[in-house]
Amino acid sequence: MKNLQGTEAERLIVINAGIDIASNEIAAISNNLLSLSTGLCFACSDSQSGRLDITELSTENIVEAIAKDNINPAGIISIPFSILKALPDNQSIKPEALSIYCAISALAIGEEITMLSSSSSDFEPITPKRILSASDMAKLIRFAISEFNIEDLFPNYAWVEHEEESLSLCYHTLAAIFIKIGDWEGATECLNISEQFEDSPRLLALRGIVASKQGRTLEAVANMVSSLQQYESRKKNDGEHYLSFNPSSLEDINVDLKDGLDALNQRDNSKAFECFSNAIFNFDTFYRDLGIC
């Protein structure tokens, strides 16, 4: 694609080799796409797949859609060079991720995103159960973070009343997403940023989860214990904080705490981490909601 950017053409047509469609239909669609003067356009998408179409993406839902691998692939893409030039090192972009990179760039620079209806219903759309690898997801999320203001990615937080806590919450959410897809470096970067805004129980718990995933069990346990202490102090919200934490079952939490302390006395750090983690997950549904417990 880099070489094509030096040509006189105004847009690039990318056709997925896996799409099953007649050559005359491809030619007709391509001609229609080449005639466009502006915007990013897709064709040959399976609207029945249950996934989001590219045209449904917004700054508000794009991170979640990437993390859930819930974006419908299109068989043909018409990409204006204004978008191609805005992409990262596009020689490293995998074909299955290209459409999403383009959508991020289009949203960032204000280009219209449209879907061209096919005149034929005979094509076989590409609907794999899984489109993006974990590596693809991590790179796409990093690209989205670099292209948008964090407030635009998470617009529903209490930005006016609790700006710093909202910033911290954004990066906790991103860290949890990186943890889910196995990008410990990305998670740690987000946690380091969040620490600038608020020292919260979630920060400590997420650090503990990362430490556990990397085999640093003693460090993980220490973080979980500190997190539980902060959760305990934040059970009642006096209005100072945006978030309040209401434990789902104090009885279960107390059992987990006792079991965790017993495990520590027996020097079973792995068991202690498991028990303290369960106590935290009963304090705060955040971890279950994001699928990391």
PDB file of C-alpha atoms in Angstrom:
ATOM      1  CA  MET A   1       0.000   0.000   0.000  1.00  0.00           C
ATOM      2  CA  LYS A   2       2.841   2.411   0.631  1.00  0.00           C
ATOM      3  CA  ASN A   3       3.924   2.258  -2.989  1.00  0.00           C
ATOM      4  CA  LEU A   4       0.385   2.961  -4.163  1.00  0.00           C
ATOM      5  CA  GLN A   5       0.290   6.184  -2.193  1.00  0.00           C
ATOM      6  CA  GLY A   6       2.572   7.756  -4.761  1.00  0.00           C
ATOM      7  CA  THR A   7       0.184   7.103  -7.653  1.00  0.00           C
ATOM      8  CA  GLU A   8      -2.387   9.496  -9.111  1.00  0.00           C
ATOM      9  CA  ALA A   9      -5.323   7.316  -8.032  1.00  0.00           C
ATOM     10  CA  GLU A  10      -7.569   8.802  -5.357  1.00  0.00           C
ATOM     11  CA  ARG A  11      -8.561   5.545  -3.692  1.00  0.00           C
ATOM     12  CA  LEU A  12      -7.561   1.918  -3.330  1.00  0.00           C
ATOM     13  CA  ILE A  13      -9.960  -1.009  -3.797  1.00  0.00           C
ATOM     14  CA  VAL A  14      -9.137  -4.025  -1.622  1.00  0.00           C
ATOM     15  CA  ILE A  15     -10.906  -7.317  -2.391  1.00  0.00           C
ATOM     16  CA  ASN A  16     -10.786 -10.211   0.052  1.00  0.00           C
ATOM     17  CA  ALA A  17      -9.696 -13.293  -1.882  1.00  0.00           C
ATOM     18  CA  GLY A  18     -11.911 -15.471   0.312  1.00  0.00           C
ATOM     19  CA  ILE A  19     -15.191 -13.986  -0.862  1.00  0.00           C
ATOM     20  CA  ASP A  20     -17.252 -16.185  -3.193  1.00  0.00           C
ATOM     21  CA  ILE A  21     -18.827 -13.883  -5.774  1.00  0.00           C
ATOM     22  CA  ALA A  22     -19.025 -13.784  -9.567  1.00  0.00           C
ATOM     23  CA  SER A  23     -16.254 -11.840 -11.298  1.00  0.00           C
ATOM     24  CA  ASN A  24     -18.739  -9.635 -13.170  1.00  0.00           C
ATOM     25  CA  GLU A  25     -20.345  -8.681  -9.853  1.00  0.00           C
ATOM     26  CA  ILE A  26     -16.928  -7.802  -8.403  1.00  0.00           C
ATOM     27  CA  ALA A  27     -16.220  -5.643 -11.444  1.00  0.00           C
ATOM     28  CA  ALA A  28     -19.535  -3.826 -11.111  1.00  0.00           C
ATOM     29  CA  ILE A  29     -19.057  -3.201  -7.393  1.00  0.00           C
ATOM     30  CA  SER A  30     -15.459  -2.067  -7.897  1.00  0.00           C
ATOM     31  CA  ASN A  31     -16.488   0.409 -10.590  1.00  0.00           C
ATOM     32  CA  ASN A  32     -19.121   1.847  -8.274  1.00  0.00           C
ATOM     33  CA  LEU A  33     -16.596   2.126  -5.467  1.00  0.00           C
ATOM     34  CA  LEU A  34     -13.992   3.778  -7.693  1.00  0.00           C
ATOM     35  CA  SER A  35     -16.522   6.408  -8.721  1.00  0.00           C
ATOM     36  CA  LEU A  36     -16.873   7.663  -5.153  1.00  0.00           C
ATOM     37  CA  SER A  37     -15.361  11.070  -4.510  1.00  0.00           C
ATOM     38  CA  THR A  38     -15.147  10.964  -0.718  1.00  0.00           C
ATOM     39  CA  GLY A  39     -15.494   8.665   2.246  1.00  0.00           C
ATOM     40  CA  LEU A  40     -14.680   5.100   3.200  1.00  0.00           C
ATOM     41  CA  CYS A  41     -16.998   2.525   1.657  1.00  0.00           C
ATOM     42  CA  PHE A  42     -17.509  -1.209   2.128  1.00  0.00           C
ATOM     43  CA  ALA A  43     -19.344  -3.864   0.135  1.00  0.00           C
ATOM     44  CA  CYS A  44     -20.239  -7.561   0.382  1.00  0.00           C
ATOM     45  CA  SER A  45     -20.842  -7.695   4.118  1.00  0.00           C
ATOM     46  CA  ASP A  46     -22.964 -10.328   5.851  1.00  0.00           C
ATOM     47  CA  SER A  47     -25.719  -8.331   7.550  1.00  0.00           C
ATOM     48  CA  GLN A  48     -27.082 -11.519   9.148  1.00  0.00           C
ATOM     49  CA  SER A  49     -23.900 -12.399  11.032  1.00  0.00           C
ATOM     50  CA  GLY A  50     -24.979 -10.854  14.335  1.00  0.00           C
ATOM     51  CA  ARG A  51     -21.871  -8.674  14.369  1.00  0.00           C
ATOM     52  CA  LEU A  52     -21.694  -4.901  14.107  1.00  0.00           C
ATOM     53  CA  ASP A  53     -21.349  -3.561  10.586  1.00  0.00           C
ATOM     54  CA  ILE A  54     -18.464  -1.171  10.012  1.00  0.00           C
ATOM     55  CA  THR A  55     -20.988   1.619   9.460  1.00  0.00           C
ATOM     56  CA  GLU A  56     -22.271   1.151  13.030  1.00  0.00           C
ATOM     57  CA  LEU A  57     -18.896   1.896  14.599  1.00  0.00           C
ATOM     58  CA  SER A  58     -18.407   5.071  16.598  1.00  0.00           C
ATOM     59  CA  THR A  59     -15.779   6.441  18.936  1.00  0.00           C
ATOM     60  CA  GLU A  60     -18.018   5.347  21.790  1.00  0.00           C
ATOM     61  CA  ASN A  61     -18.286   1.656  20.848  1.00  0.00           C
ATOM     62  CA  ILE A  62     -15.150   0.908  18.855  1.00  0.00           C
ATOM     63  CA  VAL A  63     -12.899  -0.237  21.724  1.00  0.00           C
ATOM     64  CA  GLU A  64     -15.535  -2.629  23.062  1.00  0.00           C
ATOM     65  CA  ALA A  65     -16.301  -3.931  19.556  1.00  0.00           C
ATOM     66  CA  ILE A  66     -12.614  -4.654  18.922  1.00  0.00           C
ATOM     67  CA  ALA A  67     -12.157  -6.308  22.314  1.00  0.00           C
ATOM     68  CA  LYS A  68     -15.173  -8.565  21.707  1.00  0.00           C
ATOM     69  CA  ASP A  69     -14.122  -9.307  18.096  1.00  0.00           C
ATOM     70  CA  ASN A  70     -17.646  -8.247  17.161  1.00  0.00           C
ATOM     71  CA  ILE A  71     -17.119  -6.365  13.889  1.00  0.00           C
ATOM     72  CA  ASN A  72     -18.472  -7.820  10.671  1.00  0.00           C
ATOM     73  CA  PRO A  73     -15.846  -8.217   7.920  1.00  0.00           C
ATOM     74  CA  ALA A  74     -16.524  -6.823   4.469  1.00  0.00           C
ATOM     75  CA  GLY A  75     -15.471  -8.533   1.265  1.00  0.00           C
ATOM     76  CA  ILE A  76     -14.526  -5.339  -0.586  1.00  0.00           C
ATOM     77  CA  ILE A  77     -13.196  -2.021   0.739  1.00  0.00           C
ATOM     78  CA  SER A  78     -12.818   1.292  -1.067  1.00  0.00           C
ATOM     79  CA  ILE A  79     -10.214   3.351   0.785  1.00  0.00           C
ATOM     80  CA  PRO A  80      -9.449   6.993  -0.024  1.00  0.00           C
ATOM     81  CA  PHE A  81      -5.771   7.842   0.162  1.00  0.00           C
ATOM     82  CA  SER A  82      -6.505  10.441   2.826  1.00  0.00           C
ATOM     83  CA  ILE A  83      -7.236   7.484   5.104  1.00  0.00           C
ATOM     84  CA  LEU A  84      -4.384   5.300   3.879  1.00  0.00           C
ATOM     85  CA  LYS A  85      -1.924   8.061   4.703  1.00  0.00           C
ATOM     86  CA  ALA A  86      -3.297   8.275   8.239  1.00  0.00           C
ATOM     87  CA  LEU A  87      -2.732   4.581   8.983  1.00  0.00           C
ATOM     88  CA  PRO A  88       0.207   3.283  11.018  1.00  0.00           C
ATOM     89  CA  ASP A  89       2.996   1.396   9.235  1.00  0.00           C
ATOM     90  CA  ASN A  90       0.503  -0.246   6.914  1.00  0.00           C
ATOM     91  CA  GLN A  91       2.889  -2.877   5.578  1.00  0.00           C
ATOM     92  CA  SER A  92       2.393  -4.645   8.922  1.00  0.00           C
ATOM     93  CA  ILE A  93      -1.417  -4.471   8.863  1.00  0.00           C
ATOM     94  CA  LYS A  94      -3.054  -7.852   8.392  1.00  0.00           C
ATOM     95  CA  PRO A  95      -5.876  -8.029   5.814  1.00  0.00           C
ATOM     96  CA  GLU A  96      -8.470  -9.056   8.399  1.00  0.00           C
ATOM     97  CA  ALA A  97      -7.698  -5.939  10.469  1.00  0.00           C
ATOM     98  CA  LEU A  98      -7.421  -3.458   7.587  1.00  0.00           C
ATOM     99  CA  SER A  99     -11.096  -2.469   7.504  1.00  0.00           C
ATOM    100  CA  ILE A 100     -11.079  -1.624  11.215  1.00  0.00           C
ATOM    101  CA  TYR A 101      -7.879   0.427  10.959  1.00  0.00           C
ATOM    102  CA  CYS A 102      -9.529   2.327   8.121  1.00  0.00           C
ATOM    103  CA  ALA A 103     -12.706   2.857  10.144  1.00  0.00           C
ATOM    104  CA  ILE A 104     -10.697   4.256  13.066  1.00  0.00           C
ATOM    105  CA  SER A 105      -8.891   6.665  10.744  1.00  0.00           C
ATOM    106  CA  ALA A 106     -12.146   7.675   9.050  1.00  0.00           C
ATOM    107  CA  LEU A 107     -13.798   8.430  12.382  1.00  0.00           C
ATOM    108  CA  ALA A 108     -10.737  10.365  13.538  1.00  0.00           C
ATOM    109  CA  ILE A 109     -10.559  12.650  10.489  1.00  0.00           C
ATOM    110  CA  GLY A 110     -14.310  12.937   9.963  1.00  0.00           C
ATOM    111  CA  GLU A 111     -14.634  10.884   6.766  1.00  0.00           C
ATOM    112  CA  GLU A 112     -18.025   9.347   6.038  1.00  0.00           C
ATOM    113  CA  ILE A 113     -18.319   5.554   6.348  1.00  0.00           C
ATOM    114  CA  THR A 114     -20.875   3.860   4.097  1.00  0.00           C
ATOM    115  CA  MET A 115     -21.908   0.391   2.948  1.00  0.00           C
ATOM    116  CA  LEU A 116     -22.631  -0.250  -0.727  1.00  0.00           C
ATOM    117  CA  SER A 117     -25.584  -2.562  -1.293  1.00  0.00           C
ATOM    118  CA  SER A 118     -24.868  -5.451  -3.620  1.00  0.00           C
ATOM    119  CA  SER A 119     -27.203  -5.985  -6.559  1.00  0.00           C
ATOM    120  CA  SER A 120     -26.684  -9.701  -6.147  1.00  0.00           C
ATOM    121  CA  SER A 121     -27.667 -11.975  -3.269  1.00  0.00           C
ATOM    122  CA  ASP A 122     -25.647 -14.869  -4.635  1.00  0.00           C
ATOM    123  CA  PHE A 123     -22.313 -14.133  -2.979  1.00  0.00           C
ATOM    124  CA  GLU A 124     -21.142 -16.160   0.006  1.00  0.00           C
ATOM    125  CA  PRO A 125     -20.072 -13.696   2.728  1.00  0.00           C
ATOM    126  CA  ILE A 126     -17.048 -14.226   4.927  1.00  0.00           C
ATOM    127  CA  THR A 127     -18.247 -14.901   8.462  1.00  0.00           C
ATOM    128  CA  PRO A 128     -15.542 -16.657  10.472  1.00  0.00           C
ATOM    129  CA  LYS A 129     -16.243 -17.272  14.158  1.00  0.00           C
ATOM    130  CA  ARG A 130     -13.095 -15.369  15.018  1.00  0.00           C
ATOM    131  CA  ILE A 131     -11.646 -12.609  12.872  1.00  0.00           C
ATOM    132  CA  LEU A 132      -8.990 -10.882  14.948  1.00  0.00           C
ATOM    133  CA  SER A 133      -6.065 -12.406  16.803  1.00  0.00           C
ATOM    134  CA  ALA A 134      -5.199 -11.139  20.288  1.00  0.00           C
ATOM    135  CA  SER A 135      -2.234  -9.325  18.764  1.00  0.00           C
ATOM    136  CA  ASP A 136      -4.507  -7.650  16.195  1.00  0.00           C
ATOM    137  CA  MET A 137      -6.882  -6.544  18.950  1.00  0.00           C
ATOM    138  CA  ALA A 138      -4.098  -5.047  21.046  1.00  0.00           C
ATOM    139  CA  LYS A 139      -2.657  -3.119  18.096  1.00  0.00           C
ATOM    140  CA  LEU A 140      -6.071  -1.836  17.024  1.00  0.00           C
ATOM    141  CA  ILE A 141      -6.934  -0.671  20.530  1.00  0.00           C
ATOM    142  CA  ARG A 142      -3.573   1.094  20.827  1.00  0.00           C
ATOM    143  CA  PHE A 143      -4.255   2.782  17.483  1.00  0.00           C
ATOM    144  CA  ALA A 144      -7.711   3.891  18.633  1.00  0.00           C
ATOM    145  CA  ILE A 145      -6.234   5.310  21.847  1.00  0.00           C
ATOM    146  CA  SER A 146      -3.693   7.254  19.803  1.00  0.00           C
ATOM    147  CA  GLU A 147      -6.324   8.661  17.426  1.00  0.00           C
ATOM    148  CA  PHE A 148      -9.040   9.826  19.825  1.00  0.00           C
ATOM    149  CA  ASN A 149      -9.317  11.833  23.010  1.00  0.00           C
ATOM    150  CA  ILE A 150      -9.903   9.453  25.891  1.00  0.00           C
ATOM    151  CA  GLU A 151     -13.074  11.383  26.782  1.00  0.00           C
ATOM    152  CA  ASP A 152     -14.505  10.559  23.347  1.00  0.00           C
ATOM    153  CA  LEU A 153     -13.891   6.833  23.805  1.00  0.00           C
ATOM    154  CA  PHE A 154     -15.677   6.869  27.174  1.00  0.00           C
ATOM    155  CA  PRO A 155     -18.170   9.756  26.979  1.00  0.00           C
ATOM    156  CA  ASN A 156     -20.608   8.511  29.622  1.00  0.00           C
ATOM    157  CA  TYR A 157     -18.448   9.070  32.691  1.00  0.00           C
ATOM    158  CA  ALA A 158     -18.870  11.976  35.119  1.00  0.00           C
ATOM    159  CA  TRP A 159     -16.367  14.221  33.381  1.00  0.00           C
ATOM    160  CA  VAL A 160     -17.646  17.478  34.843  1.00  0.00           C
ATOM    161  CA  GLU A 161     -17.986  16.410  38.483  1.00  0.00           C
ATOM    162  CA  HIS A 162     -15.184  13.828  38.708  1.00  0.00           C
ATOM    163  CA  GLU A 163     -12.708  14.413  35.891  1.00  0.00           C
ATOM    164  CA  GLU A 164      -9.651  12.747  37.440  1.00  0.00           C
ATOM    165  CA  GLU A 165     -11.572   9.728  38.695  1.00  0.00           C
ATOM    166  CA  SER A 166     -13.174   9.365  35.258  1.00  0.00           C
ATOM    167  CA  LEU A 167      -9.747   9.449  33.621  1.00  0.00           C
ATOM    168  CA  SER A 168      -8.557   6.788  36.029  1.00  0.00           C
ATOM    169  CA  LEU A 169     -11.609   4.652  35.283  1.00  0.00           C
ATOM    170  CA  CYS A 170     -10.958   4.899  31.527  1.00  0.00           C
ATOM    171  CA  TYR A 171      -7.460   3.518  31.926  1.00  0.00           C
ATOM    172  CA  HIS A 172      -8.619   0.823  34.350  1.00  0.00           C
ATOM    173  CA  THR A 173     -11.098  -0.315  31.701  1.00  0.00           C
ATOM    174  CA  LEU A 174      -8.420  -0.313  29.009  1.00  0.00           C
ATOM    175  CA  ALA A 175      -6.030  -2.179  31.326  1.00  0.00           C
ATOM    176  CA  ALA A 176      -8.685  -4.835  31.956  1.00  0.00           C
ATOM    177  CA  ILE A 177      -9.214  -5.220  28.209  1.00  0.00           C
ATOM    178  CA  PHE A 178      -5.479  -5.633  27.650  1.00  0.00           C
ATOM    179  CA  ILE A 179      -5.376  -8.216  30.461  1.00  0.00           C
ATOM    180  CA  LYS A 180      -8.206 -10.157  28.828  1.00  0.00           C
ATOM    181  CA  ILE A 181      -6.333 -10.368  25.520  1.00  0.00           C
ATOM    182  CA  GLY A 182      -3.004 -11.155  27.200  1.00  0.00           C
ATOM    183  CA  ASP A 183      -1.151  -7.894  26.572  1.00  0.00           C
ATOM    184  CA  TRP A 184       0.564  -7.380  29.937  1.00  0.00           C
ATOM    185  CA  GLU A 185       2.664  -4.497  28.641  1.00  0.00           C
ATOM    186  CA  GLY A 186      -0.411  -2.617  27.435  1.00  0.00           C
ATOM    187  CA  ALA A 187      -2.170  -3.263  30.744  1.00  0.00           C
ATOM    188  CA  THR A 188       0.810  -2.006  32.742  1.00  0.00           C
ATOM    189  CA  GLU A 189       1.090   1.142  30.617  1.00  0.00           C
ATOM    190  CA  CYS A 190      -2.575   1.936  31.256  1.00  0.00           C
ATOM    191  CA  LEU A 191      -2.222   1.314  34.988  1.00  0.00           C
ATOM    192  CA  ASN A 192       0.816   3.571  35.185  1.00  0.00           C
ATOM    193  CA  ILE A 193      -1.189   6.345  33.520  1.00  0.00           C
ATOM    194  CA  SER A 194      -4.214   5.790  35.771  1.00  0.00           C
ATOM    195  CA  GLU A 195      -2.025   6.127  38.854  1.00  0.00           C
ATOM    196  CA  GLN A 196      -1.422   9.773  37.944  1.00  0.00           C
ATOM    197  CA  PHE A 197      -5.101  10.524  38.542  1.00  0.00           C
ATOM    198  CA  GLU A 198      -6.236   8.311  41.407  1.00  0.00           C
ATOM    199  CA  ASP A 199      -4.935   5.661  43.782  1.00  0.00           C
ATOM    200  CA  SER A 200      -7.888   3.288  43.724  1.00  0.00           C
ATOM    201  CA  PRO A 201      -8.660  -0.289  44.796  1.00  0.00           C
ATOM    202  CA  ARG A 202      -9.104  -1.244  41.144  1.00  0.00           C
ATOM    203  CA  LEU A 203      -5.592  -0.067  40.309  1.00  0.00           C
ATOM    204  CA  LEU A 204      -4.138  -2.318  43.005  1.00  0.00           C
ATOM    205  CA  ALA A 205      -6.291  -5.308  42.053  1.00  0.00           C
ATOM    206  CA  LEU A 206      -5.435  -4.981  38.361  1.00  0.00           C
ATOM    207  CA  ARG A 207      -1.731  -4.753  39.238  1.00  0.00           C
ATOM    208  CA  GLY A 208      -2.208  -7.910  41.263  1.00  0.00           C
ATOM    209  CA  ILE A 209      -3.845  -9.728  38.360  1.00  0.00           C
ATOM    210  CA  VAL A 210      -1.024  -8.726  35.995  1.00  0.00           C
ATOM    211  CA  ALA A 211       1.587  -9.842  38.542  1.00  0.00           C
ATOM    212  CA  SER A 212      -0.179 -13.192  38.928  1.00  0.00           C
ATOM    213  CA  LYS A 213      -0.359 -13.708  35.163  1.00  0.00           C
ATOM    214  CA  GLN A 214       3.388 -13.078  34.988  1.00  0.00           C
ATOM    215  CA  GLY A 215       4.175 -15.525  37.795  1.00  0.00           C
ATOM    216  CA  ARG A 216       4.912 -12.950  40.516  1.00  0.00           C
ATOM    217  CA  THR A 217       2.534 -14.523  43.015  1.00  0.00           C
ATOM    218  CA  LEU A 218       3.793 -12.893  46.225  1.00  0.00           C
ATOM    219  CA  GLU A 219       3.558  -9.439  44.643  1.00  0.00           C
ATOM    220  CA  ALA A 220       0.090 -10.327  43.372  1.00  0.00           C
ATOM    221  CA  VAL A 221      -1.081 -11.288  46.871  1.00  0.00           C
ATOM    222  CA  ALA A 222       0.290  -8.068  48.371  1.00  0.00           C
ATOM    223  CA  ASN A 223      -1.602  -6.001  45.804  1.00  0.00           C
ATOM    224  CA  MET A 224      -4.830  -7.886  46.445  1.00  0.00           C
ATOM    225  CA  VAL A 225      -4.557  -7.361  50.211  1.00  0.00           C
ATOM    226  CA  SER A 226      -3.965  -3.624  49.715  1.00  0.00           C
ATOM    227  CA  SER A 227      -6.860  -3.487  47.255  1.00  0.00           C
ATOM    228  CA  LEU A 228      -9.212  -5.136  49.746  1.00  0.00           C
ATOM    229  CA  GLN A 229      -8.240  -2.607  52.391  1.00  0.00           C
ATOM    230  CA  GLN A 230      -9.148   0.212  50.021  1.00  0.00           C
ATOM    231  CA  TYR A 231     -12.412  -1.460  48.996  1.00  0.00           C
ATOM    232  CA  GLU A 232     -13.314  -1.718  52.680  1.00  0.00           C
ATOM    233  CA  SER A 233     -12.715   2.002  53.176  1.00  0.00           C
ATOM    234  CA  ARG A 234     -14.781   2.850  50.081  1.00  0.00           C
ATOM    235  CA  LYS A 235     -17.913   0.844  50.982  1.00  0.00           C
ATOM    236  CA  LYS A 236     -19.770   4.055  51.767  1.00  0.00           C
ATOM    237  CA  ASN A 237     -19.677   6.890  49.260  1.00  0.00           C
ATOM    238  CA  ASP A 238     -19.657  10.277  50.974  1.00  0.00           C
ATOM    239  CA  GLY A 239     -19.926  12.085  47.637  1.00  0.00           C
ATOM    240  CA  GLU A 240     -16.199  12.588  47.288  1.00  0.00           C
ATOM    241  CA  HIS A 241     -15.917   9.773  44.734  1.00  0.00           C
ATOM    242  CA  TYR A 242     -17.662   9.036  41.454  1.00  0.00           C
ATOM    243  CA  LEU A 243     -17.839   5.305  42.162  1.00  0.00           C
ATOM    244  CA  SER A 244     -19.207   3.502  45.172  1.00  0.00           C
ATOM    245  CA  PHE A 245     -18.636  -0.178  45.904  1.00  0.00           C
ATOM    246  CA  ASN A 246     -21.467  -2.229  47.358  1.00  0.00           C
ATOM    247  CA  PRO A 247     -20.444  -5.810  48.131  1.00  0.00           C
ATOM    248  CA  SER A 248     -22.828  -8.433  46.799  1.00  0.00           C
ATOM    249  CA  SER A 249     -22.331 -10.688  49.827  1.00  0.00           C
ATOM    250  CA  LEU A 250     -20.397  -9.675  52.941  1.00  0.00           C
ATOM    251  CA  GLU A 251     -20.710 -13.235  54.224  1.00  0.00           C
ATOM    252  CA  ASP A 252     -18.963 -14.643  51.147  1.00  0.00           C
ATOM    253  CA  ILE A 253     -16.304 -11.940  51.346  1.00  0.00           C
ATOM    254  CA  ASN A 254     -15.581 -12.768  54.985  1.00  0.00           C
ATOM    255  CA  VAL A 255     -15.271 -16.468  54.141  1.00  0.00           C
ATOM    256  CA  ASP A 256     -12.839 -15.659  51.310  1.00  0.00           C
ATOM    257  CA  LEU A 257     -10.813 -13.396  53.609  1.00  0.00           C
ATOM    258  CA  LYS A 258     -10.540 -16.103  56.262  1.00  0.00           C
ATOM    259  CA  ASP A 259      -9.568 -18.721  53.685  1.00  0.00           C
ATOM    260  CA  GLY A 260      -6.999 -16.340  52.226  1.00  0.00           C
ATOM    261  CA  LEU A 261      -5.399 -15.655  55.604  1.00  0.00           C
ATOM    262  CA  ASP A 262      -5.332 -19.392  56.359  1.00  0.00           C
ATOM    263  CA  ALA A 263      -3.611 -19.988  53.015  1.00  0.00           C
ATOM    264  CA  LEU A 264      -1.016 -17.322  53.823  1.00  0.00           C
ATOM    265  CA  ASN A 265      -0.298 -18.980  57.166  1.00  0.00           C
ATOM    266  CA  GLN A 266       0.261 -22.217  55.270  1.00  0.00           C
ATOM    267  CA  ARG A 267       2.483 -20.351  52.780  1.00  0.00           C
ATOM    268  CA  ASP A 268       0.151 -21.256  49.948  1.00  0.00           C
ATOM    269  CA  ASN A 269       0.400 -17.977  48.054  1.00  0.00           C
ATOM    270  CA  SER A 270      -1.504 -19.222  45.005  1.00  0.00           C
ATOM    271  CA  LYS A 271      -4.482 -20.223  47.153  1.00  0.00           C
ATOM    272  CA  ALA A 272      -4.278 -16.917  49.038  1.00  0.00           C
ATOM    273  CA  PHE A 273      -4.353 -14.996  45.755  1.00  0.00           C
ATOM    274  CA  GLU A 274      -7.394 -16.969  44.604  1.00  0.00           C
ATOM    275  CA  CYS A 275      -9.292 -16.311  47.841  1.00  0.00           C
ATOM    276  CA  PHE A 276      -8.470 -12.612  48.014  1.00  0.00           C
ATOM    277  CA  SER A 277      -9.363 -12.252  44.335  1.00  0.00           C
ATOM    278  CA  ASN A 278     -12.770 -13.831  44.943  1.00  0.00           C
ATOM    279  CA  ALA A 279     -13.364 -11.374  47.777  1.00  0.00           C
ATOM    280  CA  ILE A 280     -12.527  -8.463  45.465  1.00  0.00           C
ATOM    281  CA  PHE A 281     -14.783  -9.790  42.715  1.00  0.00           C
ATOM    282  CA  ASN A 282     -17.649  -9.846  45.249  1.00  0.00           C
ATOM    283  CA  PHE A 283     -16.910  -6.250  46.176  1.00  0.00           C
ATOM    284  CA  ASP A 284     -16.896  -4.958  42.603  1.00  0.00           C
ATOM    285  CA  THR A 285     -18.568  -6.381  39.469  1.00  0.00           C
ATOM    286  CA  PHE A 286     -16.106  -4.489  37.230  1.00  0.00           C
ATOM    287  CA  TYR A 287     -13.869  -7.550  36.776  1.00  0.00           C
ATOM    288  CA  ARG A 288     -16.706  -9.898  35.860  1.00  0.00           C
ATOM    289  CA  ASP A 289     -18.274  -7.314  33.570  1.00  0.00           C
ATOM    290  CA  LEU A 290     -15.016  -7.120  31.604  1.00  0.00           C
ATOM    291  CA  GLY A 291     -14.466 -10.880  31.615  1.00  0.00           C
ATOM    292  CA  ILE A 292     -11.198 -11.091  33.541  1.00  0.00           C
ATOM    293  CA  CYS A 293     -12.334 -13.311  36.394  1.00  0.00           C
TER     294      CYS A 293
END
